[in-house]
Coordinates of C-alpha atoms in Angstrom, one line a residue:
X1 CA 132.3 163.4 105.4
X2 CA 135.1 161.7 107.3
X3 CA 136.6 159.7 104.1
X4 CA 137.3 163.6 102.3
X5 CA 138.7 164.7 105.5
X6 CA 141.1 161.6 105.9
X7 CA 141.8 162.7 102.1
X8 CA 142.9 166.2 102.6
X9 CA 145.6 165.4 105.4
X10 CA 147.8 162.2 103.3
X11 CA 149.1 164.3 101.0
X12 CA 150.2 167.1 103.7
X13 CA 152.0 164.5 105.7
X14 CA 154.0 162.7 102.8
X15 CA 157.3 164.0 101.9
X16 CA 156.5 163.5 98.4
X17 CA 153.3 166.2 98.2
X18 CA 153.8 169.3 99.1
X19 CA 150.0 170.4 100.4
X20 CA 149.5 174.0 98.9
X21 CA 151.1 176.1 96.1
X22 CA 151.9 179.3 98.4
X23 CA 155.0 177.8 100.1
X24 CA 157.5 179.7 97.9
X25 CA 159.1 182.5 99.9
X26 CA 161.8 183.4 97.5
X27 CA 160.5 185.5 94.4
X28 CA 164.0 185.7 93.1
X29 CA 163.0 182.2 91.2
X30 CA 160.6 183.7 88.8
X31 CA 163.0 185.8 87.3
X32 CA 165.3 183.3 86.4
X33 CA 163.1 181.1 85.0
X34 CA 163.2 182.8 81.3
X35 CA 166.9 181.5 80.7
X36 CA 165.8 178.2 81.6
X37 CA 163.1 178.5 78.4
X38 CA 166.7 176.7 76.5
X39 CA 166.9 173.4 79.0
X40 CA 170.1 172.1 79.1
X41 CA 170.6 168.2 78.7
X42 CA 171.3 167.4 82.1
X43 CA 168.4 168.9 83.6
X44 CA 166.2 166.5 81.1
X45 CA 167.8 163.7 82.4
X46 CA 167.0 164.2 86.2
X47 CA 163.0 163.0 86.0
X48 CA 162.8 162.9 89.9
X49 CA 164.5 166.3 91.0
X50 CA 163.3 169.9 91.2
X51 CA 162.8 171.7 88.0
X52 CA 166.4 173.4 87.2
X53 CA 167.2 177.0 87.1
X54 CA 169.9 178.2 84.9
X55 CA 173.2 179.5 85.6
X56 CA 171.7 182.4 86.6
X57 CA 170.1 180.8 89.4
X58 CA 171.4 181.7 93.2
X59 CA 173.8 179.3 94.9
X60 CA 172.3 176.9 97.5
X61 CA 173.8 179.0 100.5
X62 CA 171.7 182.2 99.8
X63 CA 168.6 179.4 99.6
X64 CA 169.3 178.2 103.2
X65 CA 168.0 181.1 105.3
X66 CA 164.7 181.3 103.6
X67 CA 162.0 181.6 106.0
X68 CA 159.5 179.4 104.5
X69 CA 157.9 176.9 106.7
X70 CA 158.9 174.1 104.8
X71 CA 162.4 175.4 104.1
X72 CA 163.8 174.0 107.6
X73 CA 161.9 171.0 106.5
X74 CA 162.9 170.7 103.1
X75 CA 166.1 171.5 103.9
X76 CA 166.7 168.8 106.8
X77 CA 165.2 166.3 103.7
X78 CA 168.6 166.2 101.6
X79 CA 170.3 163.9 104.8
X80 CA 167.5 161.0 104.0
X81 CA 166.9 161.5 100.5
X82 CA 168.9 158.6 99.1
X83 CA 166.1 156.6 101.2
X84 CA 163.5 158.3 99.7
X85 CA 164.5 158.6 95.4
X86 CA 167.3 158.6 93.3
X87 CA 166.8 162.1 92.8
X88 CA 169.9 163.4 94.8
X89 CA 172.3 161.3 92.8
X90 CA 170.9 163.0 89.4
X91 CA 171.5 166.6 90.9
X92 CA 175.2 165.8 92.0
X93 CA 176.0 165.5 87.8
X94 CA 174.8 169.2 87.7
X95 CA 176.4 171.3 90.6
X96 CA 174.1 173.8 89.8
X97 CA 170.7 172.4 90.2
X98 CA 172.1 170.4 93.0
X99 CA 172.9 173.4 95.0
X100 CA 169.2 174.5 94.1
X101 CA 167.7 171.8 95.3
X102 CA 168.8 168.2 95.8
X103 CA 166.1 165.8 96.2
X104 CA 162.2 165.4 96.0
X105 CA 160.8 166.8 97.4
X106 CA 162.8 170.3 95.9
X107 CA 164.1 172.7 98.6
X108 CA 163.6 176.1 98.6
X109 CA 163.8 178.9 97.0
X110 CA 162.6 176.5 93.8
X111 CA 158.7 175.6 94.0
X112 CA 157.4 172.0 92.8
X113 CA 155.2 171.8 89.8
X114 CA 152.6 173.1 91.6
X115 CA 153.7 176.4 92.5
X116 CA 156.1 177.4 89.8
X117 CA 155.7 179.5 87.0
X118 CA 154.6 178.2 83.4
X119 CA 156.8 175.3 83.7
X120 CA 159.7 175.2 80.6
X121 CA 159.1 172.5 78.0
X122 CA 160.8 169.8 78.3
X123 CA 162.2 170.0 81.8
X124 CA 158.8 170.0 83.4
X125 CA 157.9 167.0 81.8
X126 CA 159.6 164.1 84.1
X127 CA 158.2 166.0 87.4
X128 CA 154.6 165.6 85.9
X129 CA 155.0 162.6 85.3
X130 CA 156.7 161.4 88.6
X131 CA 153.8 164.1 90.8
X132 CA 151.2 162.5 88.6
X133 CA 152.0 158.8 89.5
X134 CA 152.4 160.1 93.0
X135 CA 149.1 161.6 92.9
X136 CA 147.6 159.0 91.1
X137 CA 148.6 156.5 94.3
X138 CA 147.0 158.9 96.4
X139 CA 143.8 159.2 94.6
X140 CA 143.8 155.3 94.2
X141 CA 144.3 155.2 98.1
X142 CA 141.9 157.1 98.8
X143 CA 139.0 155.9 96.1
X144 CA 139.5 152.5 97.9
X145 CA 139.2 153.6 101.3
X146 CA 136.4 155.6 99.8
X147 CA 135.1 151.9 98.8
X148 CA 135.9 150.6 101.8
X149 CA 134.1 152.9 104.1
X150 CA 130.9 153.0 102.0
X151 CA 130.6 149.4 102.2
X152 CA 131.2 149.0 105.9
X153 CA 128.2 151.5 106.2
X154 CA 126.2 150.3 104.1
X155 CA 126.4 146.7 105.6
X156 CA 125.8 148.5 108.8
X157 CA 122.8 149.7 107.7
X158 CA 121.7 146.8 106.0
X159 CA 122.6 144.5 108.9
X160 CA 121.7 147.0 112.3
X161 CA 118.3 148.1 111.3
X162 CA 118.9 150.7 114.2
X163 CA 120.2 148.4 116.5
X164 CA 123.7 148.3 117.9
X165 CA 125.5 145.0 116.8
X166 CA 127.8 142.8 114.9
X167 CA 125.6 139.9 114.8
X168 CA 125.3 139.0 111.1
X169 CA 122.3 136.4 110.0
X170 CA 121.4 135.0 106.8
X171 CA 118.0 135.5 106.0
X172 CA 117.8 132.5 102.7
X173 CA 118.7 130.0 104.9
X174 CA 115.7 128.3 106.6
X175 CA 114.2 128.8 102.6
X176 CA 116.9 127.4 101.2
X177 CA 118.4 124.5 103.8
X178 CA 117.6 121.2 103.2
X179 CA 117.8 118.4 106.0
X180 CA 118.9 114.6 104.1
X181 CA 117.2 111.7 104.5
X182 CA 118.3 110.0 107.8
X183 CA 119.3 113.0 109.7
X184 CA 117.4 113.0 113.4
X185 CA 115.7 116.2 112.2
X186 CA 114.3 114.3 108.7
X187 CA 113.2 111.3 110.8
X188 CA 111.4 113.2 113.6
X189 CA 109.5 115.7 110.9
X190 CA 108.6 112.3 109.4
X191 CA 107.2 110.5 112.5
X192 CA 106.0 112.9 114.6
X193 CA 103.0 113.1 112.7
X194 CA 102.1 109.4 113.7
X195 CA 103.1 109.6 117.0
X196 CA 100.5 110.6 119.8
X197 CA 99.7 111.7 123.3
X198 CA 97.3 109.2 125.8
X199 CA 95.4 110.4 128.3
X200 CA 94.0 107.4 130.1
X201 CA 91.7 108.3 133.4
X202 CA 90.0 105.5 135.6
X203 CA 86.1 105.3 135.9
X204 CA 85.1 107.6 138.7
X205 CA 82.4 109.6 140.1
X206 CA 82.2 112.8 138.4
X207 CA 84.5 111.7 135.9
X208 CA 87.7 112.5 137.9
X209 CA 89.1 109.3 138.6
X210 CA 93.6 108.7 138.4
X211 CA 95.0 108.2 135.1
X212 CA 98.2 109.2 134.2
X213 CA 99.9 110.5 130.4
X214 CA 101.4 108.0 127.8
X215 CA 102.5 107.9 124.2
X216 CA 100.9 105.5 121.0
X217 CA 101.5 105.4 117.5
X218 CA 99.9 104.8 114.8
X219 CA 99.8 100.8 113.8
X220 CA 97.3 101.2 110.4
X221 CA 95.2 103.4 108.8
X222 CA 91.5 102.0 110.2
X223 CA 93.2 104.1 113.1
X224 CA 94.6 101.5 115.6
X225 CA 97.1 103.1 117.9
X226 CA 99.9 100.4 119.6
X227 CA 101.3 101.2 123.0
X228 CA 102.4 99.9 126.3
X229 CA 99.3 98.4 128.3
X230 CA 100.7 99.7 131.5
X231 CA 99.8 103.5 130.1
X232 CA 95.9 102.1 129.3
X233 CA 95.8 100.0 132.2
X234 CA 93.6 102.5 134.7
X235 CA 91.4 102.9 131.8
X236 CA 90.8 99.5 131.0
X237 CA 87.3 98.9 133.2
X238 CA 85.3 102.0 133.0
X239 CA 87.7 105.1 132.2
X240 CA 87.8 107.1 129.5
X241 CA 91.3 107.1 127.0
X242 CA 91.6 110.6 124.6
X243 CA 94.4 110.5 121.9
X244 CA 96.0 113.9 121.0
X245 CA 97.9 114.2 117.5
X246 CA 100.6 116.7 117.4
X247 CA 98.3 119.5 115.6
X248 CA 96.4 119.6 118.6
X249 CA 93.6 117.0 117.4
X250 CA 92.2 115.3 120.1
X251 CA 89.8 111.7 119.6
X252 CA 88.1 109.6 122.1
X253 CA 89.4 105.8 121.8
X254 CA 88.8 102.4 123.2
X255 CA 90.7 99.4 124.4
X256 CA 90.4 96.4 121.5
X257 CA 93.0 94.3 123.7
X258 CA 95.6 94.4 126.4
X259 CA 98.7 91.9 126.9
X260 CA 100.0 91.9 130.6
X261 CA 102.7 89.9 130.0
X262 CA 104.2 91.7 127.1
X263 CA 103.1 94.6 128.1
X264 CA 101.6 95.6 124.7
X265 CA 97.9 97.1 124.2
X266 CA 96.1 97.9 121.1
X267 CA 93.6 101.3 121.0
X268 CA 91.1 101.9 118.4
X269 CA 90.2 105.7 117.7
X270 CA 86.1 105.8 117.7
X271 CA 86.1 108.2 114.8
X272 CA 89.4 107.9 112.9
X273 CA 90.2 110.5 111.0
X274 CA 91.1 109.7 106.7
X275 CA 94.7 110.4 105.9
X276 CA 96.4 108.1 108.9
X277 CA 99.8 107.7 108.6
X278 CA 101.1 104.4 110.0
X279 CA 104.8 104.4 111.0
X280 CA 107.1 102.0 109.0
X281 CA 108.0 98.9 111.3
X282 CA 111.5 97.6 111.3
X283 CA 113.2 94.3 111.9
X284 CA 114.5 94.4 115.7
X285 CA 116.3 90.8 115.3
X286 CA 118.5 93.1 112.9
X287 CA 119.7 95.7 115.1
X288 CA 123.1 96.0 116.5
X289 CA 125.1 97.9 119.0
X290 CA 125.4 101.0 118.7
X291 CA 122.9 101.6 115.6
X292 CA 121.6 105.0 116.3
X293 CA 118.2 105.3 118.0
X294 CA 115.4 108.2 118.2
X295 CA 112.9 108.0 121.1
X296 CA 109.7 110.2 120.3
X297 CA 107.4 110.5 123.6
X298 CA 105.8 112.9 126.3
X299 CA 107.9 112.9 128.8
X300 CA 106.2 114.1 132.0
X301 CA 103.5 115.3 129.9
X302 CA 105.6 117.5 127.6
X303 CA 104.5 116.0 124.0
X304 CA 105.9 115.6 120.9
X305 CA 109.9 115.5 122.7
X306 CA 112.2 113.9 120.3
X307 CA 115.2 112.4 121.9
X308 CA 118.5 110.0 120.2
X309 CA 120.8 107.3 121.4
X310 CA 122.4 104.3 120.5
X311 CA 121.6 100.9 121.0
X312 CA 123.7 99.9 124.2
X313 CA 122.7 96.7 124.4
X314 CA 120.4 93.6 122.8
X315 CA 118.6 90.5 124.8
X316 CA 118.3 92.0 127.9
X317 CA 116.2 90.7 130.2
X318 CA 113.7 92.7 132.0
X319 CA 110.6 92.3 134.0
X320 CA 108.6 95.4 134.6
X321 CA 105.2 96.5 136.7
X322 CA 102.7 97.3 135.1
X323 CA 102.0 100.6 137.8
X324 CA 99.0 98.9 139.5
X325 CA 100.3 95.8 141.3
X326 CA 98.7 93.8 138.5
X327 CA 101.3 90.6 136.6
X328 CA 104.7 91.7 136.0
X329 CA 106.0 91.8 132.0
X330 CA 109.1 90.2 130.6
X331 CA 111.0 91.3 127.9
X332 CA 114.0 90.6 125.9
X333 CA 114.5 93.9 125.6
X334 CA 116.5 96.3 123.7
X335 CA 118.9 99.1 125.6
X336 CA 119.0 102.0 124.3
X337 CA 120.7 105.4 126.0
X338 CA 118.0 107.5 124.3
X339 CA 116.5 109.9 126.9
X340 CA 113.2 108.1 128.2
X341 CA 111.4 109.0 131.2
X342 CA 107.9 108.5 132.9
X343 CA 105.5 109.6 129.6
X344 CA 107.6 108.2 126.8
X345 CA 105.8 104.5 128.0
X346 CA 104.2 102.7 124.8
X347 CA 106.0 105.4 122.0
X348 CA 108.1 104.2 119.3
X349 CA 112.0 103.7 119.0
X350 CA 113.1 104.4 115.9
X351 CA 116.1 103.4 113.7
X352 CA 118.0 106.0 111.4
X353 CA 115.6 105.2 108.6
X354 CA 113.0 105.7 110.9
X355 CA 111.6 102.6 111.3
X356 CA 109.8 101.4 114.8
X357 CA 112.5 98.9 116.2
X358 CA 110.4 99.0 119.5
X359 CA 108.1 100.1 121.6
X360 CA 109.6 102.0 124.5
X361 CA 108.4 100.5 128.0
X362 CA 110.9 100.9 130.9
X363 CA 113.6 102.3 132.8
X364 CA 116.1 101.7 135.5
X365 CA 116.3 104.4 137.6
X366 CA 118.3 105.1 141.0
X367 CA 117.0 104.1 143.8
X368 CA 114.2 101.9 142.3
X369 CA 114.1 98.9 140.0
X370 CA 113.1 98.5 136.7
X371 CA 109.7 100.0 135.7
X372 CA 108.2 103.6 135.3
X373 CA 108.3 105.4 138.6
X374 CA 108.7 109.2 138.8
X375 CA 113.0 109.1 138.8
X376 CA 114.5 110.3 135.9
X377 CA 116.5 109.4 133.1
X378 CA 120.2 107.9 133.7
X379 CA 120.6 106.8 130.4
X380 CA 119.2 103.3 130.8
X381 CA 116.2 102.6 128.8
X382 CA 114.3 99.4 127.3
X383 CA 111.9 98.6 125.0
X384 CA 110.0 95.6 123.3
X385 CA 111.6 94.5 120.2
X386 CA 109.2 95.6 116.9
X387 CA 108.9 91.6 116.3
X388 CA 107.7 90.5 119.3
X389 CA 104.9 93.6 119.5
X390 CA 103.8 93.4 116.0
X391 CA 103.2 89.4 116.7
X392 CA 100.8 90.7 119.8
X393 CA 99.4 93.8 117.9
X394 CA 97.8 91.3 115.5
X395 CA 96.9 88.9 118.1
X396 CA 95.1 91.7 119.6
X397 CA 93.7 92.7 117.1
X398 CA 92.5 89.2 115.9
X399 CA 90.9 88.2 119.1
X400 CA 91.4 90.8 121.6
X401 CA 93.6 88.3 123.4
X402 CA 97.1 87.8 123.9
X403 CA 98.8 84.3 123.1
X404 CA 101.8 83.2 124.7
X405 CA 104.2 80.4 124.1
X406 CA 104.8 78.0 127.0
X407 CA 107.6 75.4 127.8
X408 CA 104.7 73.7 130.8
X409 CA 107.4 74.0 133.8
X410 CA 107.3 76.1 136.6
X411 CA 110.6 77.9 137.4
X412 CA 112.1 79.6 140.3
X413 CA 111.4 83.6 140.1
X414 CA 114.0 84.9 142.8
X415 CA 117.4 83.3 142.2
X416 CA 119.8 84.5 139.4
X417 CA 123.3 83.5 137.9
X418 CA 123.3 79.8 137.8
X419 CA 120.1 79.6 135.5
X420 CA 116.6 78.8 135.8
X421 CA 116.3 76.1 138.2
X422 CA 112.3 73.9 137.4
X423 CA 111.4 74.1 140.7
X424 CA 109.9 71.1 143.0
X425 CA 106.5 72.0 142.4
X426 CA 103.9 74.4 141.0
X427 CA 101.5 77.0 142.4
X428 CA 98.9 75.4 144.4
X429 CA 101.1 72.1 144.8
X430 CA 100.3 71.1 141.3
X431 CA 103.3 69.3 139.4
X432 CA 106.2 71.7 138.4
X433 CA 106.5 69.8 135.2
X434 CA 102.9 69.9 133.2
X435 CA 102.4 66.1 132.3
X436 CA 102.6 65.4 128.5
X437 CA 103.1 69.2 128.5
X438 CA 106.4 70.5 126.2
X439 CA 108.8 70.4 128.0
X440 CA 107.8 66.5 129.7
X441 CA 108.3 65.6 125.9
X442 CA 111.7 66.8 126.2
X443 CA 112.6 65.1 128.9
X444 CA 113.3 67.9 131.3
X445 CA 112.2 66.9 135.2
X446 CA 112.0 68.6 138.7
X447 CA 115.3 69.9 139.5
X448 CA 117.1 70.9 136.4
X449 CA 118.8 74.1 135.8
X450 CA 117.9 75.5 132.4
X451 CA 121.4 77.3 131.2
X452 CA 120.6 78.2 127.6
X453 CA 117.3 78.5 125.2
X454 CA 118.0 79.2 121.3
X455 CA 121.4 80.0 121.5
X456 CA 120.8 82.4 124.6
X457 CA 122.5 82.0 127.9
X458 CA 120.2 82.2 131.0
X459 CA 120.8 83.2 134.3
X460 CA 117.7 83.5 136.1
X461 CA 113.3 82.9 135.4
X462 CA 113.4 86.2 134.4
X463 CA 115.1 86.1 131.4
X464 CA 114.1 82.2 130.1
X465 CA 110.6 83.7 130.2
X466 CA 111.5 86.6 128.6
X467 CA 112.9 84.3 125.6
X468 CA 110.4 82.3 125.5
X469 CA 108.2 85.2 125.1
X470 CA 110.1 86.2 121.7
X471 CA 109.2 83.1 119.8
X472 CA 105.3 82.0 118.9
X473 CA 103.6 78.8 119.8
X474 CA 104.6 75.5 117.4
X475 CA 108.3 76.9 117.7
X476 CA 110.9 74.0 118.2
X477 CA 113.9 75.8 120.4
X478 CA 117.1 74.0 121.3
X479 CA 117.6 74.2 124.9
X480 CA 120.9 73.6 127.5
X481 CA 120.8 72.0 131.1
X482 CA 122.3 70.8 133.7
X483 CA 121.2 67.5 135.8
X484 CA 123.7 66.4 138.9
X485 CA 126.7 68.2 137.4
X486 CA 126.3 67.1 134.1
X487 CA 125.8 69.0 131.2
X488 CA 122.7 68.2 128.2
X489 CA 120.9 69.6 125.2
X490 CA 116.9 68.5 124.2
X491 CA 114.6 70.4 121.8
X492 CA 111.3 71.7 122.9
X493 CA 107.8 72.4 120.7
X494 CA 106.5 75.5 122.5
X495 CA 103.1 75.3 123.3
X496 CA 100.5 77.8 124.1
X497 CA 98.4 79.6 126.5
X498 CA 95.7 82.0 125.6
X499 CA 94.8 85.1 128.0
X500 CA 96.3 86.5 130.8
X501 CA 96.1 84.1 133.8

């Protein structure tokens, strides 16, 4: 293999291992080794140099022409040696064995260990010692790039499977990870299982009448399913409404009630299946800006899309269609920058914990105002606080009608920023201000500008509505106006009105 190959050539390039045991050319050394059978004392104390002949030995000159092709080499080595070993400085105590050789590795005519005759004694014994470290590095050198080769094949092997690449994967890990509680892939394996996919088509000939694609969730375990009632809407008087769970389980349902006004609507599956798994509901009057936020929907039809946000914004007021030119709905909604587009309508907005905090219903989208049209996403988003829904879910559920709290005045719908002005009169000329209604008892007349309602500035009809709307009937609110420039405070008893009118 390649790793013996590379093995063979280190020791012919280093200085300090001469490759093969024929480079003597001089057999004049053999026959002086027997006098060197008696070592002398300084050629035991030179470990590092060439193995010294006796006195017998020829001078260094007659050496110097040897032939040998490492002689030239070994002979140009003497000028570096005192880089290499201390070997030189040993020789120079003995001018004998200097002029033999004078340095490791030895010049000619003397061979190294490896090529000399049976080596004397006691000379030979430092030179073994210093080649057998030497070839001890060597070996070490090459067992690890032995080691180091056979592992970067092996994880080749192990990690190609005879394709070309570097790309290295971790097969344990999808066994092994484990998602905490609270991360937005924890909450969304939690909830998607509750969350579902409405098909709602209008009576028709032939059963092809409109319809369009929603979302729901499930609200208890009989198998009532929440969601916006502009999604049901089309379906309400003679269509049909299917409910798809994300395994691909699809049930007939019907309406049990609708509120316009919130724009909440209650299903009931005809055949609920056992095992229903409602989704926790939270407390929306305890969110704050920037919580986190996970919308789960079908966007454009594509079900089961998980999206996150933050909450961007609290209390803000928002009246949107209901897609059929029907009453508009108010809401005191909560903002969120969660991704929601036509299709998430009527899913749930979840906290971190994965509670419902509400019940996704509109967006504002360029060129259009609020509602669900066809535009996209640009990170505005609203939805009805949990509080306010579940209040109507069990209405609904109750009665099959909505309730909603009333202050009996009629205010102006089209101006904004200075309030909500009680205007001069009601629909059909009828008195603005309901006699002996709530807010008669307060006091309030014709006229006045409603600024504030439970600790809530207001700016517009729009958005006093939209607070009434989160309180219930018998609620006593403390409410700000103004009357000729002056500034004054009453408390209303919110009444009640039952149905959509």
């Amino acid at each position: 293999m390649s790793t013996e190959n590379e093995g063979t050539a280190v020791p012919a390039d280093h200085p300090a291992a001469p490759s093969t045991p024929t480079t003597p050319p001089t057999p004049p050394a053999p026959p002086t080794a027997p006098p060197a059978s008696a070592p002398t004392p300084a050629a035991a104390d030179a470990p590092t140099a060439a193995q010294p002949p006796t006195a017998a030995q020829p001078p260094a000159p007659e050496a110097a022409p040897a032939p040998a092709p490492d002689a030239a080499h070994a002979a140009h080595t003497p000028a570096h040696t005192p880089a290499h070993a201390p070997a030189p400085e040993s020789a120079a105590s003995t001018p004998a064995p200097a002029a033999a050789g004078g340095g490791w590795p030895p010049p000619p005519p003397t061979v190294p260990a490896w090529g000399a005759p049976p080596p004397p004694a006691a000379p030979e014994a430092p030179r073994r010692r210093t080649g057998g470290l030497v070839a001890a590095v060597l070996v070490a050198a090459l067992v690890a790039g032995g080691i180091g080769g056979g592992i970067g094949y092996w994880a080749a092997q192990r990690g190609d499977d005879g394709v070309s690449s570097t790309t290295v994967s971790s097969g344990e890990a999808p066994a092994s990870f484990k998602r905490e509680p609270g991360t937005v892939a924890a909450v969304a394996a939690t909830a998607l299982p509750s969350v579902v996919t409405i098909q709602a088509k209008s009576g028709g000939s032939q059963g092809e009448g409109e319809g369009g694609t929603g979302t729901g969730f499930v609200y208890d375990q009989e198998g009532h399913i929440v969601t916006n009632n502009h999604v049901v809407a089309s379906a309400a008087d003679g269509g049909t409404l299917s409910v798809t769970f994300p395994d691909g389980k699809s049930y007939d349902a019907e309406v049990v009630g609708r509120a316009e006004g919130y724009d909440v609507a209650v299903l009931k599956l005809t055949n609920a299946p056992k095992g229903l798994k409602p989704l926790p509901l939270g407390d929306s009057d305890k969110v704050a800006v920037g919580d986190s936020t996970i919308a789960i929907g079908a966007p454009f039809g594509l079900s089961n899309t998980v999206t996150t946000g933050i909450i961007s914004a609290k209390n803000r007021p928002v009246a949107s269609g209901d897609g059929s030119g029907g009453s508009n709905s108010y809401m005191s909604a909560l903002q969120t920058d969660a991704s929601i587009n036509p299709g998430n309508s009527g899913g749930p907005l979840l906290d971190a914990s994965g509670a419902v905090i509400g019940i996704n219903s509109a967006i504002q989208s360029t060129g259009s105002g609020f509602g669900q049209s066809q535009a996209g996403s640009i990170g505005l988003g609203f939805a009805i606080p949990v509080n306010q829904a579940k209040n109507v879910a069990q209405q609904l559920i109750r009665t099959g009608k909505p309730v909603y709290p009333v202050i009996g005045a009629t205010v102006n719908m089209q101006e904004q920023g200075e309030g909500a002005t009680i205007a001069s009169q009601g629909s059909g000329g009828t008195p603005s201000v309901t006699p002996d209604g709530p807010a008669a008892k307060a006091g309030l007349k014709a006229g006045d500008v409603i600024t504030g309602f439970g600790g809530h500035q207001i700016d517009s009809g729009p958005s006093l509505i939209s607070e009434i709307w989160t309180h219930k009937p018998g609620d006593q609110v403390k409410i700000t106006y103004e009357r000729d420039g002056k500034t004054s405070t009453a408390t209303v008893t919110l009444g009640e009105r039952t149905g959509d009118s």
